[in-house]
Every structure is written in C-alpha cells, then in structure tokens.
mmCIF file with all atom_site columns, C-alpha atoms in Angstrom:
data_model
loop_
_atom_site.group_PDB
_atom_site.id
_atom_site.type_symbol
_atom_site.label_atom_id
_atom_site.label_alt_id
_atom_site.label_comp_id
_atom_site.label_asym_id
_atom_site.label_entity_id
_atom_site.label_seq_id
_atom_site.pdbx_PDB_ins_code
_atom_site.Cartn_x
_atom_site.Cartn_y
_atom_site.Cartn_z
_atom_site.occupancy
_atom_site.B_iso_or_equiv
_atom_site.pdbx_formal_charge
_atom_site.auth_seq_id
_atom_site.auth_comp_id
_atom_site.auth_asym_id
_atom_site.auth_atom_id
_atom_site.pdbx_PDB_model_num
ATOM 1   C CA . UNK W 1 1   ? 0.000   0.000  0.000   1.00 0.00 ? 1   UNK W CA 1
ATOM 2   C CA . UNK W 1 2   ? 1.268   3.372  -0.928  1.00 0.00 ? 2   UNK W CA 1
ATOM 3   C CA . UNK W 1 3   ? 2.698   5.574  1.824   1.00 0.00 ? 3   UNK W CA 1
ATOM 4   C CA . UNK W 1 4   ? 0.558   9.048  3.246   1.00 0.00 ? 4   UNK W CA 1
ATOM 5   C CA . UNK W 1 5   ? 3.545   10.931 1.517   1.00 0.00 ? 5   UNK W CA 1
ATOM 6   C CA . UNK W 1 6   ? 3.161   8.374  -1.939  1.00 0.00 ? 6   UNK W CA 1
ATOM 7   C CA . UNK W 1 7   ? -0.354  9.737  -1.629  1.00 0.00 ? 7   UNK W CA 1
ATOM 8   C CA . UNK W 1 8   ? 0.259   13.667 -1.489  1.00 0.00 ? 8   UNK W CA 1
ATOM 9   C CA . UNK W 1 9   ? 3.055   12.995 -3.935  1.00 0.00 ? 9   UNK W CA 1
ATOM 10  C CA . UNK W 1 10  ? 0.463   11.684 -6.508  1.00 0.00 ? 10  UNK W CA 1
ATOM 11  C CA . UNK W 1 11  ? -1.419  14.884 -5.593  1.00 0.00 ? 11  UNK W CA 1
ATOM 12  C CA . UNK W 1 12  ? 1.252   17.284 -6.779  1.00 0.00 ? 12  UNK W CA 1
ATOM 13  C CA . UNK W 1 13  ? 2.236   15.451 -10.040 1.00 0.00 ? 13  UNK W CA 1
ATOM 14  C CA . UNK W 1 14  ? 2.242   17.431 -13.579 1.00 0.00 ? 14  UNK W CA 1
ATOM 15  C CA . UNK W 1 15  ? -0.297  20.457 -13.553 1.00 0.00 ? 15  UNK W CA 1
ATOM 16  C CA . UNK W 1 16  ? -0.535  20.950 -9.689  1.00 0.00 ? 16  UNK W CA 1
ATOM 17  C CA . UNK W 1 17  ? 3.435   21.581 -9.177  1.00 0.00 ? 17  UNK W CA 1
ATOM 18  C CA . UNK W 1 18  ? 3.648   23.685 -12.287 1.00 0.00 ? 18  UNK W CA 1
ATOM 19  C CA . UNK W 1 19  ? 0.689   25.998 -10.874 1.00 0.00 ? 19  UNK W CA 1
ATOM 20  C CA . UNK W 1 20  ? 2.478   26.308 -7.826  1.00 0.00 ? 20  UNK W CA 1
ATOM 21  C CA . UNK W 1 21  ? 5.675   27.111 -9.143  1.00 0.00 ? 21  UNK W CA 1
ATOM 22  C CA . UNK W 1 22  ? 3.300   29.798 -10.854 1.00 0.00 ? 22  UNK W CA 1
ATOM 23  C CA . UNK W 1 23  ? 1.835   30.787 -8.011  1.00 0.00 ? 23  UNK W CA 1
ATOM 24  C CA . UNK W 1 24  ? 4.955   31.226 -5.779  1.00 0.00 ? 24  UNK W CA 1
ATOM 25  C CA . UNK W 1 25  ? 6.841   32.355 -8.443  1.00 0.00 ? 25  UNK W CA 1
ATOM 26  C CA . UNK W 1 26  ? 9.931   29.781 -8.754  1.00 0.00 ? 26  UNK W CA 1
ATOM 27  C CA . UNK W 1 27  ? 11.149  27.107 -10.776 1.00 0.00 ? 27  UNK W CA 1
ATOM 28  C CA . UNK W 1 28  ? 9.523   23.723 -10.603 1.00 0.00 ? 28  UNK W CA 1
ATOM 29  C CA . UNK W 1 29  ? 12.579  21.984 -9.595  1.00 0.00 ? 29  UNK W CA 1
ATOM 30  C CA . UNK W 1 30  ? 13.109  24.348 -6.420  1.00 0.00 ? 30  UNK W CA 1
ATOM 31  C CA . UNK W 1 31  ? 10.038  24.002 -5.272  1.00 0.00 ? 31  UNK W CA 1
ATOM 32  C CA . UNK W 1 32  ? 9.907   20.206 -5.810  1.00 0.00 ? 32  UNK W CA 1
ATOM 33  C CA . UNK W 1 33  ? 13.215  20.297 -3.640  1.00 0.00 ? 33  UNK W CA 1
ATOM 34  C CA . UNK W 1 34  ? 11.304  22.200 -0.877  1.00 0.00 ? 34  UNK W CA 1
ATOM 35  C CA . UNK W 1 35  ? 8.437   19.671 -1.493  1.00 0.00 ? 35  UNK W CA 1
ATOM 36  C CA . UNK W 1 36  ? 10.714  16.996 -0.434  1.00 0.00 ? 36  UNK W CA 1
ATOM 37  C CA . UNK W 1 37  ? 12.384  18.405 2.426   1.00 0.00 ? 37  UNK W CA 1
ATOM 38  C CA . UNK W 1 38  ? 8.394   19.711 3.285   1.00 0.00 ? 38  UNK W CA 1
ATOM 39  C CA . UNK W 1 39  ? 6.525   17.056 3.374   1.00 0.00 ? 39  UNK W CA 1
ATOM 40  C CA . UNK W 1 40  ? 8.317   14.821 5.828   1.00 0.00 ? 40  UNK W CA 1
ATOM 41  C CA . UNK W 1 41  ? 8.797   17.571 8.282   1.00 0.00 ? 41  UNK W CA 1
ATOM 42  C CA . UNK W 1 42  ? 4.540   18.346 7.961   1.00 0.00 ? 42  UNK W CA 1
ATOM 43  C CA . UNK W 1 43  ? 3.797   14.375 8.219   1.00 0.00 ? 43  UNK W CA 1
ATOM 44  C CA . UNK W 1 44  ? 6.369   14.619 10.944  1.00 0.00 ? 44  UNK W CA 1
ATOM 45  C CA . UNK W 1 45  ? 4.229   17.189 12.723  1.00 0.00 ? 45  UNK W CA 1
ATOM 46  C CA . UNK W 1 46  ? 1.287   15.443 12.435  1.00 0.00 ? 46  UNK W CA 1
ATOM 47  C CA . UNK W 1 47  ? 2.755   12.222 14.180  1.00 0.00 ? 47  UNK W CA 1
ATOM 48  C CA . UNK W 1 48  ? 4.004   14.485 17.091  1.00 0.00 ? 48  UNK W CA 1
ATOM 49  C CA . UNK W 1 49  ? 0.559   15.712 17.727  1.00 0.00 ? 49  UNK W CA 1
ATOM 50  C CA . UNK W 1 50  ? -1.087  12.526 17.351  1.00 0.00 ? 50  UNK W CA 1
ATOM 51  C CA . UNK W 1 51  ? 1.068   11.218 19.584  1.00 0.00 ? 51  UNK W CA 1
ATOM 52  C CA . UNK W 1 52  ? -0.722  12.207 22.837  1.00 0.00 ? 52  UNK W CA 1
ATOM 53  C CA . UNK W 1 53  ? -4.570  11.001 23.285  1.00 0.00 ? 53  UNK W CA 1
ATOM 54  C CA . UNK W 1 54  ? -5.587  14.960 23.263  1.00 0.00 ? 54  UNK W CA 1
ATOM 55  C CA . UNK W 1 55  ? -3.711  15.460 20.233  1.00 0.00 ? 55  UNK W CA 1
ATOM 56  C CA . UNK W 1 56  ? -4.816  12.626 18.152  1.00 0.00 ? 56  UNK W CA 1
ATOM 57  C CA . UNK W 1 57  ? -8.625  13.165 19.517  1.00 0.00 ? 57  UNK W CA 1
ATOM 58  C CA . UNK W 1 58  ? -8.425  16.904 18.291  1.00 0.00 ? 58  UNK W CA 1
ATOM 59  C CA . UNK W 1 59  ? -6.897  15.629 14.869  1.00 0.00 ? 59  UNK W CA 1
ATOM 60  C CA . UNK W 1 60  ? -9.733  13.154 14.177  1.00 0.00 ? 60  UNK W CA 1
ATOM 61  C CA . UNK W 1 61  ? -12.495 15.877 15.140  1.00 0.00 ? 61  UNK W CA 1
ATOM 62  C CA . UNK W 1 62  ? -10.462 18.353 12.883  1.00 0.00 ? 62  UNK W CA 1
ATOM 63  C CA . UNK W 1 63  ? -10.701 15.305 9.846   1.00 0.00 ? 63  UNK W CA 1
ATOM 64  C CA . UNK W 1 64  ? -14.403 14.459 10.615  1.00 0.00 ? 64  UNK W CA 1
ATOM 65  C CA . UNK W 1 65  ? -15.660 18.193 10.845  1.00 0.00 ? 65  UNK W CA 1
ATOM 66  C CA . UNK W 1 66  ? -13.590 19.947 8.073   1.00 0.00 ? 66  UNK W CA 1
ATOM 67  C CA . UNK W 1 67  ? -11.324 17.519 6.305   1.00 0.00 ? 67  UNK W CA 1
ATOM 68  C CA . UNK W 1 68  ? -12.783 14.528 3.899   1.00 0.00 ? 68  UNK W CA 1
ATOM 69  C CA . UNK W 1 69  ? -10.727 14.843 1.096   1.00 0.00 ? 69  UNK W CA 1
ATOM 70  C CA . UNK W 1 70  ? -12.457 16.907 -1.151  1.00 0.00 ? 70  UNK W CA 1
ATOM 71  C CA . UNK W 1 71  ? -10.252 19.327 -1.389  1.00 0.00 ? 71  UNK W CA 1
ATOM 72  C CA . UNK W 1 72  ? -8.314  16.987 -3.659  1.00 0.00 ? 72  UNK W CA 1
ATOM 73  C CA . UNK W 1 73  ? -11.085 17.531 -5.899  1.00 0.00 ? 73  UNK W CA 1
ATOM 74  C CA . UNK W 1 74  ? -10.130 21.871 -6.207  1.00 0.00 ? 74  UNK W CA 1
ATOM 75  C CA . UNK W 1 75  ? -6.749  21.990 -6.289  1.00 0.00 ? 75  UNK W CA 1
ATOM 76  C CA . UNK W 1 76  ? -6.517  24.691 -8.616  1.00 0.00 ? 76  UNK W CA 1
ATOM 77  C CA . UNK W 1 77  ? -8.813  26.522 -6.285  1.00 0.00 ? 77  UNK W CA 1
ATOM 78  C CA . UNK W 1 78  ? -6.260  25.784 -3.478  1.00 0.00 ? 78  UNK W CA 1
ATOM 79  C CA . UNK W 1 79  ? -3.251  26.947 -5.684  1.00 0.00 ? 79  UNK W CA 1
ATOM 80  C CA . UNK W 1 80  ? -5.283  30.747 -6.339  1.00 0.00 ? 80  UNK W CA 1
ATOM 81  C CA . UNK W 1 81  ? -5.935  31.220 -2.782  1.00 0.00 ? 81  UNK W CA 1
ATOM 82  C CA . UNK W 1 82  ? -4.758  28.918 0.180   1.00 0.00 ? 82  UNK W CA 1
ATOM 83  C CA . UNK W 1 83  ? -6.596  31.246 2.663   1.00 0.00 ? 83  UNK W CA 1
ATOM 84  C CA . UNK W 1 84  ? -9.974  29.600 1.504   1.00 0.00 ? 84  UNK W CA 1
ATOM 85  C CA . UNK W 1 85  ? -9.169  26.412 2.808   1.00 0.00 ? 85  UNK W CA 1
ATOM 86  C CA . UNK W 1 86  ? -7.373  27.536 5.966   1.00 0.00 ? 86  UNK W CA 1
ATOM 87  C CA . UNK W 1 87  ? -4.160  27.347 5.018   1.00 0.00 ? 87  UNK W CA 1
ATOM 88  C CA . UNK W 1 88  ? -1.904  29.249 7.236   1.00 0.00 ? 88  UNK W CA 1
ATOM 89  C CA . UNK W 1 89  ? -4.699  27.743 10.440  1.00 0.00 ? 89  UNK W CA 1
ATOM 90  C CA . UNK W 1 90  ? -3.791  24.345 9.682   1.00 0.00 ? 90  UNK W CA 1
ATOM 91  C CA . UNK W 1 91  ? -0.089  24.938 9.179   1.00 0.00 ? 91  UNK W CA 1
ATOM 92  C CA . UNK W 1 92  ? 0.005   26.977 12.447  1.00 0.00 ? 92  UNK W CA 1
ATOM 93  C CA . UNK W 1 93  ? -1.656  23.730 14.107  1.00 0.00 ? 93  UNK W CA 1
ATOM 94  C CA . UNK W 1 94  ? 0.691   20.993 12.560  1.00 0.00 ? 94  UNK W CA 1
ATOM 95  C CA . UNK W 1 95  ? 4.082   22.966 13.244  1.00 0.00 ? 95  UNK W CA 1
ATOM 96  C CA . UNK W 1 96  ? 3.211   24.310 16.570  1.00 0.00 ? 96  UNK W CA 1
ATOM 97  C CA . UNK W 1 97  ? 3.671   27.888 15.663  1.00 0.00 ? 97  UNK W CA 1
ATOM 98  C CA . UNK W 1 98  ? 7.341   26.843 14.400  1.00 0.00 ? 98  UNK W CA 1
ATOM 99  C CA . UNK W 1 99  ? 6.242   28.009 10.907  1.00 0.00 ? 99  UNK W CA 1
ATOM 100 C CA . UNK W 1 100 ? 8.855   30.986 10.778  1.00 0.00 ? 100 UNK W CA 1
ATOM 101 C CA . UNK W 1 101 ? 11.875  29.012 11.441  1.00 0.00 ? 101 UNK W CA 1
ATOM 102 C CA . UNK W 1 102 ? 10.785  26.164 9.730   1.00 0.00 ? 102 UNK W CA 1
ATOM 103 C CA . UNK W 1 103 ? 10.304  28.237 6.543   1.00 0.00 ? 103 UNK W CA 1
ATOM 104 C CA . UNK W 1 104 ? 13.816  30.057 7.016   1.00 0.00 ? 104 UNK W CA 1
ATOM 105 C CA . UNK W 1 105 ? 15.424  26.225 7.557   1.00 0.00 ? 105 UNK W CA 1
ATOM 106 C CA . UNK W 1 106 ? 13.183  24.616 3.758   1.00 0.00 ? 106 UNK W CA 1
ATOM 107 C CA . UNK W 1 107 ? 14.767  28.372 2.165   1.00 0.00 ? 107 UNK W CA 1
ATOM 108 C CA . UNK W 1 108 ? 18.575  27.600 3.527   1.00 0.00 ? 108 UNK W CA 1
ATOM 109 C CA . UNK W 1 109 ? 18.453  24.175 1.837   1.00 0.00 ? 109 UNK W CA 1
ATOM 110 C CA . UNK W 1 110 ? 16.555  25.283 -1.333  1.00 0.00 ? 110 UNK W CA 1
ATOM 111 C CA . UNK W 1 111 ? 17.592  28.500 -2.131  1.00 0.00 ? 111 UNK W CA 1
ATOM 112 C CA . UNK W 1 112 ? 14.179  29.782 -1.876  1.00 0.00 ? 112 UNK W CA 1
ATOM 113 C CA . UNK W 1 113 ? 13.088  32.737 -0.168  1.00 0.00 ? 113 UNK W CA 1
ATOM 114 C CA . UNK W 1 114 ? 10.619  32.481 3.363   1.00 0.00 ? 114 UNK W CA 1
ATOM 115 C CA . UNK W 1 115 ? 8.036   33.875 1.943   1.00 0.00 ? 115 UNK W CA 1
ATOM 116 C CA . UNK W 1 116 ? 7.983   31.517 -0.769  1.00 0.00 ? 116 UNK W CA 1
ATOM 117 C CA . UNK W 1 117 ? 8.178   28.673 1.298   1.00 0.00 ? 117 UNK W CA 1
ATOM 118 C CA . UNK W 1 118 ? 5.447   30.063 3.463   1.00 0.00 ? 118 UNK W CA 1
ATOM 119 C CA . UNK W 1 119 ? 3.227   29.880 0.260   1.00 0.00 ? 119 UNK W CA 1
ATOM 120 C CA . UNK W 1 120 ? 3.959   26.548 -0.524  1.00 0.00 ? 120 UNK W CA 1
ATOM 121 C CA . UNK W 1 121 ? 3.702   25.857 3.130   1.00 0.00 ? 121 UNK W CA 1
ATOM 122 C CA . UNK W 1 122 ? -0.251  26.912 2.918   1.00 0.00 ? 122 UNK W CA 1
ATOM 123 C CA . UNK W 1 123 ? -0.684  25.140 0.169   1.00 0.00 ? 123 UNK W CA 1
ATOM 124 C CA . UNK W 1 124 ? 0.139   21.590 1.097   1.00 0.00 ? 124 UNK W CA 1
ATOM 125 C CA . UNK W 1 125 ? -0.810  21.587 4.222   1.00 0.00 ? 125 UNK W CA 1
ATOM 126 C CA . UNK W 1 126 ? -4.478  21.383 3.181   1.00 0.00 ? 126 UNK W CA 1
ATOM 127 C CA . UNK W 1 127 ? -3.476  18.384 0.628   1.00 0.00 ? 127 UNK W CA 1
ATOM 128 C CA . UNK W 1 128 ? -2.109  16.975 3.247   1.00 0.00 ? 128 UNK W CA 1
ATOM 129 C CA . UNK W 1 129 ? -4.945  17.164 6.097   1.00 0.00 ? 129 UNK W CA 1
ATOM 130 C CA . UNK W 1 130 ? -7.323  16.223 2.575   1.00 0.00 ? 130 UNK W CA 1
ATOM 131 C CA . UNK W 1 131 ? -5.467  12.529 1.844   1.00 0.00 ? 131 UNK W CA 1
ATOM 132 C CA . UNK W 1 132 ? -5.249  12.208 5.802   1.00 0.00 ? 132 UNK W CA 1
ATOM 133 C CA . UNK W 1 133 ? -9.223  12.456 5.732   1.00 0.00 ? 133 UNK W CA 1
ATOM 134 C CA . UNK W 1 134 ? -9.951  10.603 2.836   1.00 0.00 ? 134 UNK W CA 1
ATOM 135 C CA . UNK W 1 135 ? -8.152  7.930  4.544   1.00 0.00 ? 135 UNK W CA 1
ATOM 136 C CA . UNK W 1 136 ? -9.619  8.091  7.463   1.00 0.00 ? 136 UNK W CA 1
ATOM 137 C CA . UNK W 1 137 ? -13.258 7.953  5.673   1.00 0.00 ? 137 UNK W CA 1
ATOM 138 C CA . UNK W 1 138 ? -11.952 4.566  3.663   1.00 0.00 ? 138 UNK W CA 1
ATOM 139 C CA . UNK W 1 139 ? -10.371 2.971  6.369   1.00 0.00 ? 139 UNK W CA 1
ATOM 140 C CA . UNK W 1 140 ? -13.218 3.782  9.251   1.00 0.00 ? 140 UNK W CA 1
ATOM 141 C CA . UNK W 1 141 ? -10.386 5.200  11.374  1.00 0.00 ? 141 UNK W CA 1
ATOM 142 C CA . UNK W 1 142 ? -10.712 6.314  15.022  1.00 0.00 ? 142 UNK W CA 1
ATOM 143 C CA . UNK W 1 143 ? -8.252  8.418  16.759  1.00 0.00 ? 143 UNK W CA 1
ATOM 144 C CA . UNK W 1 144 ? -6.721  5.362  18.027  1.00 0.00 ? 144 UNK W CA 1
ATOM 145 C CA . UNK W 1 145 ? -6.073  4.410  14.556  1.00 0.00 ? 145 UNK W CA 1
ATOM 146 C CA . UNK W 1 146 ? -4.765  7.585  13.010  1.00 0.00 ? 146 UNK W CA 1
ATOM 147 C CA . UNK W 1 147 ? -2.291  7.999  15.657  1.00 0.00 ? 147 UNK W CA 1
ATOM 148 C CA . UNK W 1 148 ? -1.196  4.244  14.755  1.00 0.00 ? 148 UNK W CA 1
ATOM 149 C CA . UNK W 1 149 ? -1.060  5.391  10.392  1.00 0.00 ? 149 UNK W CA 1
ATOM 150 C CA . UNK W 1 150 ? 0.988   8.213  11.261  1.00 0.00 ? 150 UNK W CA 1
ATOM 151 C CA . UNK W 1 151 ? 3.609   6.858  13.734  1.00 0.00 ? 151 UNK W CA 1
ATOM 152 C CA . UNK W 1 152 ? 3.924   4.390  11.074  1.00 0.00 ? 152 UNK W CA 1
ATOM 153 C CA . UNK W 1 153 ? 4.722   7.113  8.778   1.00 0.00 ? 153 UNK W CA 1
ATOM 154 C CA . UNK W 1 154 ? 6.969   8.579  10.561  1.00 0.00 ? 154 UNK W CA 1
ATOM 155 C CA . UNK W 1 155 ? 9.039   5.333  10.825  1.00 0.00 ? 155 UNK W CA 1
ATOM 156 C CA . UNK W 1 156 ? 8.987   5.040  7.478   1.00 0.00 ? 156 UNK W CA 1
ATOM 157 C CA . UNK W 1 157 ? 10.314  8.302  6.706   1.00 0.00 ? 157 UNK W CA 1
ATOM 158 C CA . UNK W 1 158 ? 13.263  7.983  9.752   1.00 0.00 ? 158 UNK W CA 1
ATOM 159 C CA . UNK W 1 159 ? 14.390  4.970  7.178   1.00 0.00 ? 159 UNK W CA 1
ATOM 160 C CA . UNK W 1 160 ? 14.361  7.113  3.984   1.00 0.00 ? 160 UNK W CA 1
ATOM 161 C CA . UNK W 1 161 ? 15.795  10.543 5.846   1.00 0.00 ? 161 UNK W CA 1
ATOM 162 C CA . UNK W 1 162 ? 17.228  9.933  9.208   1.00 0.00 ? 162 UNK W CA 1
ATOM 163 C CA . UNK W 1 163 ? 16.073  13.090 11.285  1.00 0.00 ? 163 UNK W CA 1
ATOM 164 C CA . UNK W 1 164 ? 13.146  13.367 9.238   1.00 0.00 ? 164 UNK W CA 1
ATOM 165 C CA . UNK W 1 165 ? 10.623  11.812 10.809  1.00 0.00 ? 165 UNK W CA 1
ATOM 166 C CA . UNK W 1 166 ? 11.298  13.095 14.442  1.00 0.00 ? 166 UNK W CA 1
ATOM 167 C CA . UNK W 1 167 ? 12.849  16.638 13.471  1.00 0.00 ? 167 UNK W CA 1
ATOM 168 C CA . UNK W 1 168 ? 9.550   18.736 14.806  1.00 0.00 ? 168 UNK W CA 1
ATOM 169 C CA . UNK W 1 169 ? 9.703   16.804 18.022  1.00 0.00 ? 169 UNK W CA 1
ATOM 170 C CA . UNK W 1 170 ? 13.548  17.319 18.488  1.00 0.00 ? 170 UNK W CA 1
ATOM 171 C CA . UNK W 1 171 ? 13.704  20.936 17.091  1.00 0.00 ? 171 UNK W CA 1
ATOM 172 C CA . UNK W 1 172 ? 17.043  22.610 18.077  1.00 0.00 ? 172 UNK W CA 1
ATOM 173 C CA . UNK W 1 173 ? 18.867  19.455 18.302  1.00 0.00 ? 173 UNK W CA 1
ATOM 174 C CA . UNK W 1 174 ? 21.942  20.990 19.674  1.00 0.00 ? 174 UNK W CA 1
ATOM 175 C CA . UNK W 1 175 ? 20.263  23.622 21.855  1.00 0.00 ? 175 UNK W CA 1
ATOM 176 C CA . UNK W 1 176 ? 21.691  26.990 20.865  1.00 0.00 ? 176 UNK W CA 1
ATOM 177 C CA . UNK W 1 177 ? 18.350  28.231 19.968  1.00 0.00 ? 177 UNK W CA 1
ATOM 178 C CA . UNK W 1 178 ? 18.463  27.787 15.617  1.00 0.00 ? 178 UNK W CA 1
ATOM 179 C CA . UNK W 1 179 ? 15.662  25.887 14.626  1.00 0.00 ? 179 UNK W CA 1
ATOM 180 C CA . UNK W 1 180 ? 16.291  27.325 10.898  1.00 0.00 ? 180 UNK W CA 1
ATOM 181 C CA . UNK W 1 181 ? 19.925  25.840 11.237  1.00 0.00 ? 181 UNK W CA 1
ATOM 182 C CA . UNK W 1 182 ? 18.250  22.432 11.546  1.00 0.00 ? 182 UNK W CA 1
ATOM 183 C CA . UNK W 1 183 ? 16.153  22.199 9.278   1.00 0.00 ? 183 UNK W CA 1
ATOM 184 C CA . UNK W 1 184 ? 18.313  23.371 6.884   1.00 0.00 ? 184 UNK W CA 1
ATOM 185 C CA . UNK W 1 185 ? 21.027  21.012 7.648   1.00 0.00 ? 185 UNK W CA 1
ATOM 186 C CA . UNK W 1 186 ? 18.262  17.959 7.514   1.00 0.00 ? 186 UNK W CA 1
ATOM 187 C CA . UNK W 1 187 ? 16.837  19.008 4.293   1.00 0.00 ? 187 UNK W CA 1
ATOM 188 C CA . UNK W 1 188 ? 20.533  19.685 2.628   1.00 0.00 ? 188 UNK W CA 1
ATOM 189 C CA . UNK W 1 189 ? 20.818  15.720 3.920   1.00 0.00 ? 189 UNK W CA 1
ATOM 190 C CA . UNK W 1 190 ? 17.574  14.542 2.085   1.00 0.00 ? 190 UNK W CA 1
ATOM 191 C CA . UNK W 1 191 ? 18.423  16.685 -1.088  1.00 0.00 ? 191 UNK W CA 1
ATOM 192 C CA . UNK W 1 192 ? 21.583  15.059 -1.135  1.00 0.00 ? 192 UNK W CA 1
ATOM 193 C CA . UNK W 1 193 ? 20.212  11.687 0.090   1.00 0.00 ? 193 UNK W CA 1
ATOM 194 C CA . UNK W 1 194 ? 17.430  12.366 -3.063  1.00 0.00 ? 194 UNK W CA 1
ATOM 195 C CA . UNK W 1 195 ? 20.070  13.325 -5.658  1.00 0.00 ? 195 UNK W CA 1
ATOM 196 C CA . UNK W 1 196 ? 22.479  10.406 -4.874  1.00 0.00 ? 196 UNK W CA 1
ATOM 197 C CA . UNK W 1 197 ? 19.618  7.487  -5.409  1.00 0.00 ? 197 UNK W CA 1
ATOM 198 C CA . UNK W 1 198 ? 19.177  8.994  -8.789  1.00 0.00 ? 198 UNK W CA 1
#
C-alpha cells in the first residue's frame, strides 16, 4: 500500500506543481526540492501531535468536521488562494507555531526565499490534512487508529531521511536556539540523500 507521503506525492504530479511554481513564483525543480524536504517535516508534525490522546482526539475531530478529502477535488482553487481552505490555520496547528523558522530552515536548503516557502507551506498543508481524511473515511479510522497510520509514517520516513521523521519533536537538536539551522542542515541531507539514489 502506498505511503501518506506516496499519496500527497500523486497529488502534486504534472499540472498541480507547475501551478504552484506559478503561483509562488519559482522554478519547478526548487520548489519540488522544498516539497521533499516539506513534506516529511509536515507528516512529521502530524505524528508528534497525534502522539498524545488529546492530540490525536483533536486531529480526528479536525478530519471528521472539516477535512474529507475533497479538497483533492479543487486543487486549482487551493493553488489561487490557500486562505480559503485555511491554510496558514492548519499549518500553524501541525508545526506548533514553528512556521517561521521552519520556513527560514526549507529556504537555507533550497535556495528559496521564506516567503515563498510560506506559500507553498499553505498550500500543502491542506493536501495533506485532505489525503489524511480521505483515509480516514476509507479505512473507518478512530483516533486510536490515526495515531497508529501516522507513527507508522513517521518510521517510514526515519528509514528514507534519518532526522526526518522526528525533526519537529527534536527541534534545536543541539540547543543553541536555531531551529532554521536544523532544518536546513536535515533538508541539505535529504536533497543530497534524493540526488544520490538517482
């Protein structure tokens, strides 16, 4: 069965990642660099906060009140204006109000700007609450259950990008206060990690 990130992958393939290129204005191969280093730390996020029974309780409410997926179905509504489906709300909630820093860190290892990354930020978070909750609908998952899929996730991802997986939990790894510096180091890694299986 194909991975959460397989899934949001799929999501971003051909049209979608040339409208947000557009939309952010930068090449498609920068931002599918920041997509990679992106999309581990955001499923990474997720895990964290579904770790703990009040987190994964609020997650599944989140999914079952505003989250089933069909936002899959708009994308190029998302790409035109993240604010419509909560964009910078939903970020805010997955990193933990670490979206400044985390932004700086995906720019470091890209060569994109914040702001930029910010963008592209607002815009996959939504995709990636949307495949979360159209899995959850499929599956019948309970809170229990979601917390299970993500850990499971994040394992995964600690085997293709060591750091990856529990970066958001660990922020600041070496304690002098540089979240950016971390993140930019991990997704230099995975870029590197990326280019070298090719």
């Amino acid at each position: 069965m194909a991975s959460l990130t397989d899934m949001v992958e799929q999501q971003l393939a051909g049209n979608t990642l040339t409208d947000m290129s557009r939309q952010i204005g930068a090449q498609p191969a920068a931002v599918q660099q920041a997509i990679s280093v992106a999309l581990p730390l955001l499923m990474g996020g997720l895990a964290s906060n579904a770790s703990r029974p009040d987190g994964a309780q609020a997650l599944n409410t989140a999914l079952e009140q505003d989250h089933d997926g069909g936002v899959l179905n708009n994308l190029s509504g998302l790409m035109s204006n993240p604010q419509a489906f909560s964009g910078a709300g939903i970020l805010g909630h997955i990193l933990r109000g670490k979206q400044s820093p985390v932004a700086q860190g995906i720019g470091k290892a890209t060569g994109l700007n914040a702001q930029q990354v910010t963008q592209l930020l607002m815009m996959l978070a939504p995709i990636v609450m949307g495949v979360l909750g159209r899995q959850k609908r499929q599956q019948k998952l309970d809170s229990g259950q979601l917390g299970t899929v993500l850990e499971q996730e994040r394992t995964d991802m600690e085997k293709r990008s060591p750091g990856a997986g529990g970066l958001l939990g660990g922020l600041d790894r070496d304690n002098d206060g540089s979240v950016t510096d971390d993140i930019a180091r991990l997704g230099q890694g995975m870029l590197g990690n990326l280019l070298g299986k090719r």
